[in-house]
Each structure stands twice: as structure tokens, then as C-alpha cells.
Tab-separated table of C-alpha atoms and ligand atoms in Angstrom:
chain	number	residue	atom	x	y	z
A	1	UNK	CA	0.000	0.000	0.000
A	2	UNK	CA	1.242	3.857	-0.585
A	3	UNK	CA	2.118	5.829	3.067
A	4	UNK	CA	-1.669	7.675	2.477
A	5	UNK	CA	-4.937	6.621	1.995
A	6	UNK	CA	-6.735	9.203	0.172
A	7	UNK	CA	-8.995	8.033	-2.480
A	8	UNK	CA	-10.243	4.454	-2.949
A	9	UNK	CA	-8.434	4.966	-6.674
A	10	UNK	CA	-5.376	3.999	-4.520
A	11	UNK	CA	-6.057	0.509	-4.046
A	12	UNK	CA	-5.344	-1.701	-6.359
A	13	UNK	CA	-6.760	-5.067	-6.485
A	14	UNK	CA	-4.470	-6.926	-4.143
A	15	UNK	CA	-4.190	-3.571	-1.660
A	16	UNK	CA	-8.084	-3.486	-1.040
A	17	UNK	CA	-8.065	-7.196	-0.704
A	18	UNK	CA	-4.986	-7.371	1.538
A	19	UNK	CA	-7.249	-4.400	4.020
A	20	UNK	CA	-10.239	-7.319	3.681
A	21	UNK	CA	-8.500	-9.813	5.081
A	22	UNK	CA	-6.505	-7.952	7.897
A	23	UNK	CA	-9.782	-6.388	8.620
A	24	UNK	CA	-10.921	-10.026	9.325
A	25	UNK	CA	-8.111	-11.164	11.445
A	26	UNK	CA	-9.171	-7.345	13.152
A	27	UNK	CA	-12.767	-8.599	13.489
A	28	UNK	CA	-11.998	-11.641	15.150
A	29	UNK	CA	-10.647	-9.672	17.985
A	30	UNK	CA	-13.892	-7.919	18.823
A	31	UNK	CA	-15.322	-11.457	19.625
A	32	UNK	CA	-12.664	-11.798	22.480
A	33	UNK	CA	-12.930	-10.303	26.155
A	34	UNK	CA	-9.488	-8.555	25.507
A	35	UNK	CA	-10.068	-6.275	22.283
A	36	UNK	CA	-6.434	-5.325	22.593
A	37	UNK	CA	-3.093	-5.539	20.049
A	38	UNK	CA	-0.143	-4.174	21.327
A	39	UNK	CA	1.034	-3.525	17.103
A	40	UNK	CA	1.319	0.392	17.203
A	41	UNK	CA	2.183	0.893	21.058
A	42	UNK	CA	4.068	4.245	21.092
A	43	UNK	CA	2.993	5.479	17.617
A	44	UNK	CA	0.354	8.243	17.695
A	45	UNK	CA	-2.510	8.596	15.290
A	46	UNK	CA	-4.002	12.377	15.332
A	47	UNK	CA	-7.793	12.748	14.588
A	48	UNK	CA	-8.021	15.976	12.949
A	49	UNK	CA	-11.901	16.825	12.303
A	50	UNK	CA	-13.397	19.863	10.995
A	51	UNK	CA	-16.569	18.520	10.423
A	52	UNK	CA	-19.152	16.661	12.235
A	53	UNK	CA	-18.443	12.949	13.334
A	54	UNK	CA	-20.059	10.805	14.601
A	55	UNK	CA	-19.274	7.364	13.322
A	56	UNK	CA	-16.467	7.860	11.676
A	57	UNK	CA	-14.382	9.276	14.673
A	58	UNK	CA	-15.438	6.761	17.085
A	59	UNK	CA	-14.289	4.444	15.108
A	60	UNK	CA	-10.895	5.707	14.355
A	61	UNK	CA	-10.227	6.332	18.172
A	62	UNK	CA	-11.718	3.061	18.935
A	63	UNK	CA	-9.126	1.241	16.117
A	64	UNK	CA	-6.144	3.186	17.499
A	65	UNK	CA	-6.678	2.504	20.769
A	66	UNK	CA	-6.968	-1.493	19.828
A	67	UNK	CA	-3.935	-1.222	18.549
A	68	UNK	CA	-2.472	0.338	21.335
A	69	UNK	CA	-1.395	3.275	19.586
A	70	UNK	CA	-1.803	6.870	21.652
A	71	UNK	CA	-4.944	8.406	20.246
A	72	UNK	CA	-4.775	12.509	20.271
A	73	UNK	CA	-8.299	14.198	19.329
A	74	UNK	CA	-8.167	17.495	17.586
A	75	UNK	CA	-11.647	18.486	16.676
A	76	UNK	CA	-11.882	22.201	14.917
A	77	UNK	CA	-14.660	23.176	17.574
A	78	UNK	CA	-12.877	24.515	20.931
A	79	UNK	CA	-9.647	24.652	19.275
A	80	UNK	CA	-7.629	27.137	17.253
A	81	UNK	CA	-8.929	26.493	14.453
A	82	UNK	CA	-11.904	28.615	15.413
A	83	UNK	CA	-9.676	31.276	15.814
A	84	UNK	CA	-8.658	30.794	11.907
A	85	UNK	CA	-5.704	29.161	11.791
A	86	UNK	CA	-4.012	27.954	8.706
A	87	UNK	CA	-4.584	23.619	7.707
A	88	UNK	CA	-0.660	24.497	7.310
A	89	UNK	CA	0.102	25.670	11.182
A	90	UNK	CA	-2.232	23.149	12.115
A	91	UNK	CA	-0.530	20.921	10.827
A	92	UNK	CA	3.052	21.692	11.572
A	93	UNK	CA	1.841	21.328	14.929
A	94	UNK	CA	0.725	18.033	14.430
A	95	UNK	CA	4.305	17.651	13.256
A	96	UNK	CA	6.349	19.043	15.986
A	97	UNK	CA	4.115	16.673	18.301
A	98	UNK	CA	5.224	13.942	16.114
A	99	UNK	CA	2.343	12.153	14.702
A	100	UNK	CA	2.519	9.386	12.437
A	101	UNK	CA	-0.959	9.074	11.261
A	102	UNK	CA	-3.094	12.111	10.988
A	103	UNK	CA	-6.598	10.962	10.318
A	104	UNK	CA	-8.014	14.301	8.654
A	105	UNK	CA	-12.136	15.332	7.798
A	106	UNK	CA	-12.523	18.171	6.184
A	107	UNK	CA	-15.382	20.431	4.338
A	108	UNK	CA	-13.218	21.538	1.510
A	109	UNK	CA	-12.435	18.459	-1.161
A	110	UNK	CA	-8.801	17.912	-1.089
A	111	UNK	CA	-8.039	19.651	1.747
A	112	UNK	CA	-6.410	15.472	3.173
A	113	UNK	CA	-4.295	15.845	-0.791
A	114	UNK	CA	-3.624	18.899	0.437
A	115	UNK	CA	-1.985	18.081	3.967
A	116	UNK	CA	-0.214	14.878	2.470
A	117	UNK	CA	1.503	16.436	-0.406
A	118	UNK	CA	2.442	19.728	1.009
A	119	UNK	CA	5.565	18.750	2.936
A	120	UNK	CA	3.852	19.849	5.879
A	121	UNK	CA	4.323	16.416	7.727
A	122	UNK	CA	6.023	13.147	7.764
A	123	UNK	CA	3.089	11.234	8.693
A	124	UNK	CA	0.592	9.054	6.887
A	125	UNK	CA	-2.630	10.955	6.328
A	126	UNK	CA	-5.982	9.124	6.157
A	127	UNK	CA	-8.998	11.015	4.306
A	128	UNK	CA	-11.876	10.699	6.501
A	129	UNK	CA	-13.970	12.376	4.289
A	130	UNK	CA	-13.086	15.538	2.194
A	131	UNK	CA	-16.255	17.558	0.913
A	132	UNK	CA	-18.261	16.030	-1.334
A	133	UNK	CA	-15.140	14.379	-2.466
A	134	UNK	CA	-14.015	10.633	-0.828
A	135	UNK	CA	-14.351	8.631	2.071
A	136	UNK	CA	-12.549	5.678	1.628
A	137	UNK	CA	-12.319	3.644	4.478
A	138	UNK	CA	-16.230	4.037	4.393
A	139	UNK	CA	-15.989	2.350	1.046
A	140	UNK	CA	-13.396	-0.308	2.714
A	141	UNK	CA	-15.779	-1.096	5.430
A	142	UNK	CA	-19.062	-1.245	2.946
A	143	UNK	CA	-16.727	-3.688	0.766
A	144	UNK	CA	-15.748	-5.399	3.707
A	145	UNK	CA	-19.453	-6.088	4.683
A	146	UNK	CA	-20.666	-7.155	1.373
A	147	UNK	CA	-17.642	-9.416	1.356
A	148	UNK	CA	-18.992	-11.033	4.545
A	149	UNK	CA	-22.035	-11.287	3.323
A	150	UNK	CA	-21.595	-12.710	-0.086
A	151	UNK	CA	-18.254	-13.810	-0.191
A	152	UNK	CA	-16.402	-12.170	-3.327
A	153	UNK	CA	-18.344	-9.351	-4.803
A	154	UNK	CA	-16.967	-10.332	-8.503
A	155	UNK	CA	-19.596	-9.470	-10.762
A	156	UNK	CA	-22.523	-8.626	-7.707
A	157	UNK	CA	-24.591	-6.110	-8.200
A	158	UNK	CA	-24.710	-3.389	-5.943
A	159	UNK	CA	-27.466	-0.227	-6.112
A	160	UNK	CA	-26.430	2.910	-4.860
A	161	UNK	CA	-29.275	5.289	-3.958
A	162	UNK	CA	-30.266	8.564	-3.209
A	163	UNK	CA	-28.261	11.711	-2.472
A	164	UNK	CA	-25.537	11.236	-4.967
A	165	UNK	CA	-24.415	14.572	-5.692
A	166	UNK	CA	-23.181	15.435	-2.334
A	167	UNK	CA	-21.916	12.162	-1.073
A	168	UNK	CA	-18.207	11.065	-0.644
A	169	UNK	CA	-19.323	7.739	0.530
A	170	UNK	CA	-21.181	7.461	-3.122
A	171	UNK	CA	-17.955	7.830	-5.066
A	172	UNK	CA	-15.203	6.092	-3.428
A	173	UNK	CA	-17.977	2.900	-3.056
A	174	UNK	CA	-18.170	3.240	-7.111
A	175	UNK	CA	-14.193	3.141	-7.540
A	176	UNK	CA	-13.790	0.516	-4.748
A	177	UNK	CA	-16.464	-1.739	-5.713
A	178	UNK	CA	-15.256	-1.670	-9.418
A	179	UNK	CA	-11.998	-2.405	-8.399
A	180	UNK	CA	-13.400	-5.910	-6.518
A	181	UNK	CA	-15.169	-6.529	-9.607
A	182	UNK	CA	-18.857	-5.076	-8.765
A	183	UNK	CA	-21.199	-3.488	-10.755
A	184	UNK	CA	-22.557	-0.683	-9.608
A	185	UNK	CA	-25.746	1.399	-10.489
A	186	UNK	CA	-26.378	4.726	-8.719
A	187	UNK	CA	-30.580	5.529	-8.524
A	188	UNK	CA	-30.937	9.468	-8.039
A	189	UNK	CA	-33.380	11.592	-8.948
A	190	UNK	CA	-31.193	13.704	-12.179
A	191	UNK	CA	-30.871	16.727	-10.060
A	192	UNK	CA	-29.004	14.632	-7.564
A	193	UNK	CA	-26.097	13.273	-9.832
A	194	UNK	CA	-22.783	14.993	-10.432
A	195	UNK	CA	-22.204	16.862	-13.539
A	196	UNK	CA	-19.404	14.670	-15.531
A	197	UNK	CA	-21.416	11.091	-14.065
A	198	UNK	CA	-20.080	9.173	-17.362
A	199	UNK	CA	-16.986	9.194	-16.551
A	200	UNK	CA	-17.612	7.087	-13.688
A	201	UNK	CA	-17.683	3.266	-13.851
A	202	UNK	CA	-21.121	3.357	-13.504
A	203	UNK	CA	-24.519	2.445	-14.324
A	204	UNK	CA	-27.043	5.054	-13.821
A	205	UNK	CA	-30.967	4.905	-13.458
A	206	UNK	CA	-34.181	6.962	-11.919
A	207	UNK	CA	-35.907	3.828	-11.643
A	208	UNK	CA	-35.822	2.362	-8.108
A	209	UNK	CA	-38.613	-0.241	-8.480
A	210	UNK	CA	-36.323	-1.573	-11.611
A	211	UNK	CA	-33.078	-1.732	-10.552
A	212	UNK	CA	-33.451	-3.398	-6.482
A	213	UNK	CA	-34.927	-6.680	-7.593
A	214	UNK	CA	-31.769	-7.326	-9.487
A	215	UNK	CA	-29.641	-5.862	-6.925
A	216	UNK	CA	-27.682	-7.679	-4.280
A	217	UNK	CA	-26.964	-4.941	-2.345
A	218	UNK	CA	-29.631	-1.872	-1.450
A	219	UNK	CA	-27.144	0.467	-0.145
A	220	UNK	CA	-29.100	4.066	1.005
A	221	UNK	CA	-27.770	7.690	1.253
A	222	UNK	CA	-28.717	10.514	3.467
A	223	UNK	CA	-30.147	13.601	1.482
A	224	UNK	CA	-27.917	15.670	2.876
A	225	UNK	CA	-29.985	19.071	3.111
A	226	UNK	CA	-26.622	20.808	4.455
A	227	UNK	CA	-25.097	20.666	1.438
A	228	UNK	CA	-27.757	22.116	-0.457
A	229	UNK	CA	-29.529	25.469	-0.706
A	230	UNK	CA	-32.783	23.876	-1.821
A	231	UNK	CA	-34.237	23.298	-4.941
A	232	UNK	CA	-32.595	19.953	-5.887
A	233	UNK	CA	-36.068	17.757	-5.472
A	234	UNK	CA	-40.268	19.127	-5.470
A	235	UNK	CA	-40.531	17.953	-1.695
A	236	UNK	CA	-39.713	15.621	1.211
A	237	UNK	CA	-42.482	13.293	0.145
A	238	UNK	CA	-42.393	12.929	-3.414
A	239	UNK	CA	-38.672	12.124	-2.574
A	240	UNK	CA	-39.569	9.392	-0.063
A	241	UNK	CA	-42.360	8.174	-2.951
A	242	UNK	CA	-39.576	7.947	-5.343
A	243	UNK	CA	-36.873	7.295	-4.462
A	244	UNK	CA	-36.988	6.052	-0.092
A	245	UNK	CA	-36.518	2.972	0.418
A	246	UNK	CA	-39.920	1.066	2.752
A	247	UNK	CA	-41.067	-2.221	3.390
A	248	UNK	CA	-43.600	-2.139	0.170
A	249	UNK	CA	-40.185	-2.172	-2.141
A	250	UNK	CA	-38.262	-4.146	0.344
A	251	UNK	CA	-40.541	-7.220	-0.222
A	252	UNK	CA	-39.163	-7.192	-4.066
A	253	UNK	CA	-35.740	-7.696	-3.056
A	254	UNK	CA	-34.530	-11.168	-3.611
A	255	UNK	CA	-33.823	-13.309	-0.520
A	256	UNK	CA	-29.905	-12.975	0.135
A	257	UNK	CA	-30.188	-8.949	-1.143
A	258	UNK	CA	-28.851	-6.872	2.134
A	259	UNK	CA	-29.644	-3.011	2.967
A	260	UNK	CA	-27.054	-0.787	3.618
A	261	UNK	CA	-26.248	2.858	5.231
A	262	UNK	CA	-23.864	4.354	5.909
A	263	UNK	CA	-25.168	6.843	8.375
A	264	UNK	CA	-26.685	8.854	9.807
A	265	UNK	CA	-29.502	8.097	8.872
A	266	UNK	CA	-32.707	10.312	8.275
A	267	UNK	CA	-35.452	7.298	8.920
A	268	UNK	CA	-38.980	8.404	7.290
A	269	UNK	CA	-36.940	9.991	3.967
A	270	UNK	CA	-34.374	7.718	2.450
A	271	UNK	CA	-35.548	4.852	4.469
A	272	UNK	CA	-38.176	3.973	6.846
A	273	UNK	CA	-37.820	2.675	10.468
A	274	UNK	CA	-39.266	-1.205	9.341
A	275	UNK	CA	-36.894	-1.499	6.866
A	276	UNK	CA	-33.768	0.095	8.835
A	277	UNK	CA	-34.772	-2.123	11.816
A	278	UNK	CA	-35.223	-5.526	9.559
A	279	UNK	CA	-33.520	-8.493	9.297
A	280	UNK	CA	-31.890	-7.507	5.967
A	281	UNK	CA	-30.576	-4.366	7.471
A	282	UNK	CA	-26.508	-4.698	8.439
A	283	UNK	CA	-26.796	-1.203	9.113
A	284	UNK	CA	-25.677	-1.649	12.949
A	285	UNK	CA	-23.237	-4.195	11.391
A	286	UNK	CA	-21.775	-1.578	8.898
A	287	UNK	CA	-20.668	0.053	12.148
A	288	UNK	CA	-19.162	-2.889	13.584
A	289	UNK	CA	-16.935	-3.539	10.821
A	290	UNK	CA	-15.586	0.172	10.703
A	291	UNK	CA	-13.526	-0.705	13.530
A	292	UNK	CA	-12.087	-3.835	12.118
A	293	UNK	CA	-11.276	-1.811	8.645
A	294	UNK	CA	-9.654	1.345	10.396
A	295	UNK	CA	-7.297	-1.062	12.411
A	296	UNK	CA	-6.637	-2.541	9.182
A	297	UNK	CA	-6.067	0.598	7.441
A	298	UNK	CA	-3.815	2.138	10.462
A	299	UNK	CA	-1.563	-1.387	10.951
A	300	UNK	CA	-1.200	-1.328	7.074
A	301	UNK	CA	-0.005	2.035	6.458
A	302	UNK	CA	1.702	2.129	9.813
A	303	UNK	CA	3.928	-0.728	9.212
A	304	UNK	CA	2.778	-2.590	12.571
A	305	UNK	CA	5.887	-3.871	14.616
A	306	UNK	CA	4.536	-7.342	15.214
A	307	UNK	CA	2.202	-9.394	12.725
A	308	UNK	CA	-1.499	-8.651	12.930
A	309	UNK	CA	-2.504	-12.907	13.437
A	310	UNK	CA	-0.242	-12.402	17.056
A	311	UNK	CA	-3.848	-11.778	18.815
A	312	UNK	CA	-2.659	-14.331	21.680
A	313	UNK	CA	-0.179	-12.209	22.912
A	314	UNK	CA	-2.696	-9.591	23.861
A	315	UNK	CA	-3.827	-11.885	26.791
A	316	UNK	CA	-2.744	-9.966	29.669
A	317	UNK	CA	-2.053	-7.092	28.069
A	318	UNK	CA	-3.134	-4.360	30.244
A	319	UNK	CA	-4.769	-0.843	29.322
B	1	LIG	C1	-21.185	9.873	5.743
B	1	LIG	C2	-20.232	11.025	5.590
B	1	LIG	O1	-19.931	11.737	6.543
B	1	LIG	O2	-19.759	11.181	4.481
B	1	LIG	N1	-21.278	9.376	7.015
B	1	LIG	C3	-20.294	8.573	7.543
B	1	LIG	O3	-19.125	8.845	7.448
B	1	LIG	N2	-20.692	7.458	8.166
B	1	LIG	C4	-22.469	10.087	5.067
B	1	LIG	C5	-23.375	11.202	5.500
B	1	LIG	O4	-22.993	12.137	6.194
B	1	LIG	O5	-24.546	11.137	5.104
């Protein structure tokens, strides 16, 4: 793998693969009583968020930490950065406090490109999410739970819905998934689909009804009204009617089909509360596996001192 991770176009093949199965070995450990792997004790991993987190940064403290790596939390809210300082003097901070893995979210696309290829700092930097840009470890730990699922996602067909236009996760799940041999077709109302869509190794539709019965994955994204200054669809409703997913389209789906999110998720519009609560749903799941796939990520790029299948010598190991 390269030193960053900052699009899912940097995988190849046998890099995204190689992140699936470490991610596995990682998963095995949150079965155990002791959740702990002493690979990255005395590195530090920096989360650097200047956006809103839930998920995401939980999960990146909670794979440091299992790694036994010291976690430092920089979120832009209480810190200097409301106060306008530079991405650059943030980061040469980060530097002089010697981190090496900054884990970076940021409103502005390429602001993580930005912070990796400036010279600023040594360390790796992980793209949490940049804009409207990429998220690729979401796209890891979607790929990761399909691959679960379904076993290899060669030639599976995967349905992307909803808010296209705005959403990261969208596009690094349409390079990823190509690159493991899926074929994906985004469903979006044509407002909601980025100018220059062809390019993408894509399928595209308006269709929902059409395209989920062939689908084996149903994977839903949050209109994300924050990102838009209206205008994009007629109303809440007709958006639900057209393109939400509820139990009335859910009973088309074929048996082994799963349904996806990546979160948060806005029940009542782009799905409703039956179908995010059923037995198909691997929505809680999705979360689960985050974990695994950030340790993955962070032990890849961080070189860990001591192989990731040593889990037995983490008995004992204390906090
Ligand atoms: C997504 C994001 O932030 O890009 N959420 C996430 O990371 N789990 C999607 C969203 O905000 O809708």
C-alpha cells in the first residue's frame, strides 16, 4: 500500500483485498474479552476533524486505541482552528508533536491531498472524508461487509441510492467496488447526480422499483440538506415516494439482497424505520466492521511492529 490513503483509486486489487482480510483477522478480535493488540504501542494517530463525526471518529479512536497506539483528538470546535488558523500551522503542529498518522475530515475536497503532499508532515494521512469528495475507508468497510455477506463481490450487483451529488461515501464505493469486480448502479433523482457522471464506472438509473430486484446490495444515502440550498427535489415526500426505500419495495428484493447505510440516517426519507430495523438491514453491522477496517487501514499504512494474526499475545495485556 502507498504511506496515504486518500482516495479508494489507490487501491489496487491486491491492496483493497490485503485491508479485507486484515480487517478479518481485526474482526476476530472484537469477539474476544481482551479487544487489545499491542502492534502500534508508542505510535500516535491524530484525529483531525473539521466537520461533524459521529461514526467515523469513534471508530478511528476506537481502532487506534486497539492497537495500542496513543490516540490525540483534535476536533476544529474549541480549538484554534476557530480562531482561523491555517490547515498548514495546524498541521506543523501536528508535526512538531510527532504524529505518524493524521486521520483528517474536512469540508473543503482535497483539503487530506492537500496536507499529504504539502511537505507539511512526515506522517501518513488518512482522508476521513473531504467535501463532497471521498471517504474511503467508508468504502473499505461497505466492501468489507458485502464481502462477509456474499463472499467475493466479482460481478454482484450493488445499487447505490439517493443523495448522490453530495456524497463522498457514493464515489469512493463506485471506484472501490469496481476495483473488486462489482457493478454498480447509482438511482438518483437527475438533479441529484454529479455533472461529468459518465466518466464514472457506472450504471445510472431513476428507476428504483427496476433496478433493487436485481440488486444484491440496497445500499441508502442521506439527502444531505446541508449541502444544499434547496431546490434539488419538489418535496420531502415525493422524494420518499420515489426514491426512499420502505417495506412495500423491500418485499421485491430477492432473498440474500442486504440493505445498507452508511449513516446517519434520516429514517422516514431515504428509508423507513421497518426497513432500517429488519432483518436484511446490516446497518448496525456496517458500524461494527468500521472498527475492524480502520485497524486494518492504520496497521497497514503504519507498518505494525509485530504481525497482525499475534492476537494471543494480547492476553494480559493491560490498558
Ligand atoms: C457519511 C459522511 O460523513 O460522508 N457518514 C459517515 O461517514 N458514516 C455520510 C453522510 O454524512 O450522510
Amino acid at each position: 500500500m502507498k504511506r496515504h490513503l486518500l482516495s479508494a483509486a489507490d487501491l489496487t486489487r491486491d491492496d483493497a483485498e490485503l485491508v479485507l482480510r486484515t480487517a478479518e483477522e481485526m474482526r476476530a478480535l472484537a469477539d474476544r474479552p481482551i479487544k487489545k493488540l499491542p502492534a502500534l504501542r508508542g505510535r500516535t494517530v491524530v484525529n483531525l476533524f473539521f466537520e461533524d463525526s459521529t461514526r467515523t471518529r469513534i471508530s478511528f479512536e476506537a481502532a487506534a486505541k486497539r492497537l495500542s497506539a496513543d490516540v490525540i483528538n483534535f476536533a476544529a470546535k474549541g480549538s484554534s482552528l476557530s480562531k482561523g488558523e491555517s490547515l498548514k500551522d495546524t498541521a506543523l503542529t501536528l508535526e512538531a508533536m510527532g504524529a505518524d498518522a493524521v486521520v483528517v475530515r474536512h469540508g473543503a475536497s482535497g483539503a487530506p491531498h492537500r496536507l499529504a503532499h504539502s511537505g507539511w508532515v512526515r506522517s501518513s494521512v488518512v482522508n476521513a472524508g473531504d467535501g463532497t469528495h471521498e471517504h474511503p475507508t467508508q468504502a473499505l468497510l461497505d466492501a468489507f461487509t458485502m464481502w462477509r455477506h456474499l463472499g467475493s463481490l466479482d460481478g454482484r450487483r450493488v445499487a447505490i441510492v439517493g443523495d448522490v451529488l453530495h456524497s463522498r461515501v457514493a464515489r469512493s464505493n463506485a471506484l472501490l467496488l469496481r476495483t473488486l469486480g462489482a457493478e454498480v448502479t447509482l438511482v438518483a433523482p437527475p438533479t441529484l447526480l454529479p455533472v461529468g457522471i459518465d466518466s464514472w464506472p457506472v450504471e445510472t438509473s431513476y428507476d428504483l422499483d427496476a433496478v433493487i430486484p436485481k440488486s444484491d446490495v440496497v445500499m441508502m444515502l442521506r439527502v444531505q440538506a446541508e449541502r444544499m440550498q434547496g431546490g434539488f427535489f419538489p418535496t420531502a415526500r415525493e422524494y420518499s415516494r420515489r426514491y426512499g426505500l420502505d417495506g412495500r419495495r423491500m418485499a421485491t428484493l430477492q432473498d440474500h439482497t442486504i440493505v445498507m447505510h452508511p449513516g446517519p440516517m434520516v429514517r422516514g426519507m431515504e428509508i423507513t424505520a421497518d426497513v432500517a430495523d429488519s432483518a436484511r438491514s446490516v446497518i448496525v453491522e456496517q458500524v461494527t466492521n468500521g472498527v475492524a477496517v480502520r485497524m486494518a487501514v492504520l496497521y497497514l499504512l503504519l507498518g505494525g511492529n509485530e504481525p497482525a494474526g499475534s492476537a494471543d499475545s494480547t492476553e494480559g495485556v493491560a490498558e
